[in-house]
Tab-separated table of C-alpha atoms and ligand atoms in Angstrom:
chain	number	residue	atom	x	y	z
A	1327	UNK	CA	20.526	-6.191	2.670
A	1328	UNK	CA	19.680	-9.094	5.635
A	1329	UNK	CA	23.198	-10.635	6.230
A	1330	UNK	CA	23.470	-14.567	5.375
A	1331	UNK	CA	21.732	-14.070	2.409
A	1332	UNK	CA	24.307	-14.410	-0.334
A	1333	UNK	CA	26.915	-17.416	-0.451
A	1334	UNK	CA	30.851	-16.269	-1.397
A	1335	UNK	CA	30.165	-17.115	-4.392
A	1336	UNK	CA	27.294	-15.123	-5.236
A	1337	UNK	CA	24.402	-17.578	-5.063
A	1338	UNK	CA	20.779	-17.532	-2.823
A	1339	UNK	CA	22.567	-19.182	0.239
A	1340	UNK	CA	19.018	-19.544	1.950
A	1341	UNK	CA	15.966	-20.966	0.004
A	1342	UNK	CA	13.635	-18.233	-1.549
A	1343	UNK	CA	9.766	-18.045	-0.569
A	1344	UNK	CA	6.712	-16.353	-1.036
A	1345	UNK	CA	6.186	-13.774	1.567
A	1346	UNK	CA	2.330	-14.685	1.655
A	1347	UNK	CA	2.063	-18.445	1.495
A	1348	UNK	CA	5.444	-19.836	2.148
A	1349	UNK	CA	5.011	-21.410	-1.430
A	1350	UNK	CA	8.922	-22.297	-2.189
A	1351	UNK	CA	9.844	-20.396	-5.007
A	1352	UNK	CA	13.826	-20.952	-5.424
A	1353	UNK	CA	15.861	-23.547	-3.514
A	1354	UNK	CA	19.714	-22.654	-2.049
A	1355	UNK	CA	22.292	-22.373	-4.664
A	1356	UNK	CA	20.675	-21.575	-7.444
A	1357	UNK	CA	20.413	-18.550	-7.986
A	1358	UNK	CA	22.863	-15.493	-8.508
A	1359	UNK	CA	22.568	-11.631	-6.973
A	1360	UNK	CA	22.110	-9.404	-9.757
A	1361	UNK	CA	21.976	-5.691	-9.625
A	1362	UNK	CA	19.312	-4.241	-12.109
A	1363	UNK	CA	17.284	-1.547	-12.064
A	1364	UNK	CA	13.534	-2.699	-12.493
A	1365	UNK	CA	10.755	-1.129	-12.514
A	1366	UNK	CA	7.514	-3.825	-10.707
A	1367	UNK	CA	4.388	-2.632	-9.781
A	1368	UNK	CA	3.505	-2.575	-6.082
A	1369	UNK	CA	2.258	-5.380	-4.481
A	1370	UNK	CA	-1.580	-5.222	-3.954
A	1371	UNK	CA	-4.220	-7.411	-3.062
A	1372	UNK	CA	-6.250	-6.567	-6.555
A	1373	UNK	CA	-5.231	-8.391	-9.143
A	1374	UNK	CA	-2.904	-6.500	-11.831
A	1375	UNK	CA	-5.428	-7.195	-14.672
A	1376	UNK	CA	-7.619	-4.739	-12.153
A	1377	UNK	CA	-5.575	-2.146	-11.903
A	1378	UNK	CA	-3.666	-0.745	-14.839
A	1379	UNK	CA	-2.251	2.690	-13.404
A	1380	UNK	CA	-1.144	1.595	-9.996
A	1381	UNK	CA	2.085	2.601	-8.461
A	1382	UNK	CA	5.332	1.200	-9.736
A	1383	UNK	CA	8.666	0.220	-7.492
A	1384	UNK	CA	12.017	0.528	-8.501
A	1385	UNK	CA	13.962	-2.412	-7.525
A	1386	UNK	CA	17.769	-2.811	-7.793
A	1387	UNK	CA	18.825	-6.455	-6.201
A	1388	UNK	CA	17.021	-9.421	-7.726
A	1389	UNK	CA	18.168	-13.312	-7.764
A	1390	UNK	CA	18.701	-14.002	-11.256
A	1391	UNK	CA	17.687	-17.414	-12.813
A	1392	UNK	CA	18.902	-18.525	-16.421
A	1393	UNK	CA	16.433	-21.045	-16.766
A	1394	UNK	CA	12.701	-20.924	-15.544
A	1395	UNK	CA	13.060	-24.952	-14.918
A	1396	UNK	CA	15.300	-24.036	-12.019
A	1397	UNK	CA	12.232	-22.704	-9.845
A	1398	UNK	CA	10.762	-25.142	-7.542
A	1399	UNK	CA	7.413	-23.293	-8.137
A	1400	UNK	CA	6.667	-20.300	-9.879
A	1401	UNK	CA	3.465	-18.187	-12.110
A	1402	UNK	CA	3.456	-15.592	-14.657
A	1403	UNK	CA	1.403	-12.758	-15.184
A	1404	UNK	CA	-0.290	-11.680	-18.347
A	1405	UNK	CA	2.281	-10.226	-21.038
A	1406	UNK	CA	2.405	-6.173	-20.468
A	1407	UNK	CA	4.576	-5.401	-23.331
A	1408	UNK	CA	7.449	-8.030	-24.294
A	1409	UNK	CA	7.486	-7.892	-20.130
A	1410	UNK	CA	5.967	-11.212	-17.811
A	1411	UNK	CA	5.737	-10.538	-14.478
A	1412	UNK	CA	6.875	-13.634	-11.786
A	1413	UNK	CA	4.465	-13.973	-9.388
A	1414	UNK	CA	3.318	-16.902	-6.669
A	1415	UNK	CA	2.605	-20.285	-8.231
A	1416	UNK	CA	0.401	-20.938	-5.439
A	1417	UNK	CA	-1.512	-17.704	-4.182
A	1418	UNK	CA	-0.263	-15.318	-7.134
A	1419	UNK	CA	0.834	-13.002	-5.014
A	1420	UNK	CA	2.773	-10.779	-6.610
A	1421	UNK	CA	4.838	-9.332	-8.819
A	1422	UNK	CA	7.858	-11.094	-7.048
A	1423	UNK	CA	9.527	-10.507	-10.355
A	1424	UNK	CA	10.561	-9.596	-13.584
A	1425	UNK	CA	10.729	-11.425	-17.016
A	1426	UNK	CA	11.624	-9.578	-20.467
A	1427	UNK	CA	10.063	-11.925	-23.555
A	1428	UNK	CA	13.636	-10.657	-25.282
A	1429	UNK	CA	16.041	-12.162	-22.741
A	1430	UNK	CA	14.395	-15.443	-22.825
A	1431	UNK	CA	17.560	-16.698	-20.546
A	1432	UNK	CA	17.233	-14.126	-17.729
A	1433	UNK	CA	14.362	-14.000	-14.778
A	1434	UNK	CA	14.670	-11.564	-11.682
A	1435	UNK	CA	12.979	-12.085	-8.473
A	1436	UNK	CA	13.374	-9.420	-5.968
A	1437	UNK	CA	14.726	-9.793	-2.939
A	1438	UNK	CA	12.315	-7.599	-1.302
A	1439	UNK	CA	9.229	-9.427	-2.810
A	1440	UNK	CA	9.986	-12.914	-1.239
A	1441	UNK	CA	11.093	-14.320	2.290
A	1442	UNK	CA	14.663	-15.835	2.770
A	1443	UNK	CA	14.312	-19.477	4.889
B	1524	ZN	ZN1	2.208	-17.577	-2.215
Protein backbone atom coordinates (compact mmCIF):
# COMPACT_ATOMS: atom_id res chain seq x y z
CA UNK A 1 0.00 0.00 0.00
CA UNK A 2 1.20 3.96 -0.91
CA UNK A 3 2.56 5.16 2.53
CA UNK A 4 0.58 8.30 4.11
CA UNK A 5 -2.46 6.83 3.30
CA UNK A 6 -3.91 5.67 6.59
CA UNK A 7 -4.03 8.00 9.82
CA UNK A 8 -2.90 6.08 13.39
CA UNK A 9 -6.02 5.68 13.92
CA UNK A 10 -7.18 3.88 11.02
CA UNK A 11 -9.00 6.52 8.99
CA UNK A 12 -8.49 7.87 4.98
CA UNK A 13 -5.75 10.42 6.11
CA UNK A 14 -5.80 11.90 2.44
CA UNK A 15 -9.14 12.74 0.64
CA UNK A 16 -10.44 9.92 -1.74
CA UNK A 17 -11.05 10.64 -5.62
CA UNK A 18 -12.06 9.30 -8.72
CA UNK A 19 -9.15 8.13 -10.70
CA UNK A 20 -10.90 9.47 -14.00
CA UNK A 21 -12.43 12.81 -13.18
CA UNK A 22 -11.03 13.92 -9.92
CA UNK A 23 -14.80 13.89 -8.79
CA UNK A 24 -14.22 13.89 -4.74
CA UNK A 25 -15.61 10.88 -3.55
CA UNK A 26 -14.61 10.72 0.37
CA UNK A 27 -13.07 13.60 2.33
CA UNK A 28 -10.01 12.93 5.15
CA UNK A 29 -11.14 11.27 8.24
CA UNK A 30 -13.87 9.58 7.41
CA UNK A 31 -13.39 6.67 6.52
CA UNK A 32 -11.83 3.40 8.09
CA UNK A 33 -9.31 0.60 6.31
CA UNK A 34 -11.10 -2.51 6.15
CA UNK A 35 -9.76 -5.78 4.99
CA UNK A 36 -12.42 -7.80 2.93
CA UNK A 37 -12.25 -9.95 0.35
CA UNK A 38 -14.48 -8.63 -2.63
CA UNK A 39 -15.04 -9.71 -5.58
CA UNK A 40 -15.69 -6.12 -8.37
CA UNK A 41 -15.71 -6.42 -11.83
CA UNK A 42 -12.88 -4.81 -13.79
CA UNK A 43 -12.97 -1.47 -14.67
CA UNK A 44 -13.96 -0.91 -18.38
CA UNK A 45 -14.98 1.76 -20.47
CA UNK A 46 -18.47 -0.22 -21.47
CA UNK A 47 -20.91 0.22 -19.25
CA UNK A 48 -21.64 -2.90 -16.81
CA UNK A 49 -25.30 -3.15 -18.04
CA UNK A 50 -23.16 -4.04 -21.48
CA UNK A 51 -21.25 -6.52 -20.39
CA UNK A 52 -22.53 -9.24 -18.12
CA UNK A 53 -19.57 -11.91 -18.20
CA UNK A 54 -16.61 -9.63 -17.95
CA UNK A 55 -13.69 -10.29 -15.75
CA UNK A 56 -13.99 -9.97 -12.02
CA UNK A 57 -11.11 -8.56 -9.40
CA UNK A 58 -10.55 -9.67 -6.12
CA UNK A 59 -9.97 -6.86 -3.85
CA UNK A 60 -8.85 -7.08 -0.19
CA UNK A 61 -8.33 -3.27 1.26
CA UNK A 62 -11.36 -1.02 0.89
CA UNK A 63 -12.28 2.33 2.99
CA UNK A 64 -15.29 1.42 4.74
CA UNK A 65 -18.19 3.96 5.22
CA UNK A 66 -21.18 3.30 7.74
CA UNK A 67 -23.30 5.73 6.27
CA UNK A 68 -23.68 6.59 2.46
CA UNK A 69 -24.39 10.43 3.68
CA UNK A 70 -20.72 10.54 4.58
CA UNK A 71 -19.61 10.64 0.75
CA UNK A 72 -19.05 13.98 -0.65
CA UNK A 73 -20.23 12.48 -4.02
CA UNK A 74 -20.98 9.15 -4.96
CA UNK A 75 -23.41 6.71 -7.76
CA UNK A 76 -24.70 3.31 -7.68
CA UNK A 77 -24.98 0.79 -10.16
CA UNK A 78 -27.97 -1.29 -11.01
CA UNK A 79 -28.76 -4.05 -8.23
CA UNK A 80 -26.83 -7.47 -9.38
CA UNK A 81 -28.16 -9.63 -6.73
CA UNK A 82 -28.76 -8.02 -3.10
CA UNK A 83 -25.15 -6.41 -4.39
CA UNK A 84 -24.90 -2.26 -5.60
CA UNK A 85 -21.92 -1.44 -7.02
CA UNK A 86 -20.24 2.33 -5.98
CA UNK A 87 -19.25 3.93 -8.83
CA UNK A 88 -18.38 7.85 -9.92
CA UNK A 89 -21.16 10.33 -9.18
CA UNK A 90 -19.86 12.36 -11.88
CA UNK A 91 -18.42 10.21 -14.88
CA UNK A 92 -19.63 6.67 -13.47
CA UNK A 93 -16.60 5.34 -13.75
CA UNK A 94 -16.44 2.44 -12.09
CA UNK A 95 -17.02 -0.05 -9.91
CA UNK A 96 -14.93 1.91 -7.23
CA UNK A 97 -16.90 -0.21 -4.84
CA UNK A 98 -18.94 -2.51 -3.15
CA UNK A 99 -22.44 -2.33 -1.44
CA UNK A 100 -24.40 -5.54 -0.06
CA UNK A 101 -28.45 -4.53 0.11
CA UNK A 102 -28.09 -6.84 3.56
CA UNK A 103 -25.50 -4.72 5.37
CA UNK A 104 -27.35 -1.60 4.78
CA UNK A 105 -24.59 0.09 7.30
CA UNK A 106 -21.43 -1.00 5.44
CA UNK A 107 -19.99 0.48 1.87
CA UNK A 108 -16.39 -0.46 0.54
CA UNK A 109 -14.49 1.57 -1.85
CA UNK A 110 -11.28 0.17 -2.98
CA UNK A 111 -8.29 1.61 -2.59
CA UNK A 112 -7.08 0.62 -5.88
CA UNK A 113 -10.21 2.01 -7.74
CA UNK A 114 -9.77 5.71 -6.60
CA UNK A 115 -6.81 8.32 -6.30
CA UNK A 116 -5.52 9.44 -2.78
CA UNK A 117 -5.10 13.65 -2.78
ZN1 LIG B 1 -15.25 10.46 -12.13
Amino acid sequence: MEQGLVSEDGKNARAVLCQRCGCKVLSAGVATLAKRELLLPSMKKTSLAENSEQECELLIEHWLVHDMFTFDNVGFSKDVGSIKFLVCADCEVGPIGWHNLKEQNSFYVALDRVHHE
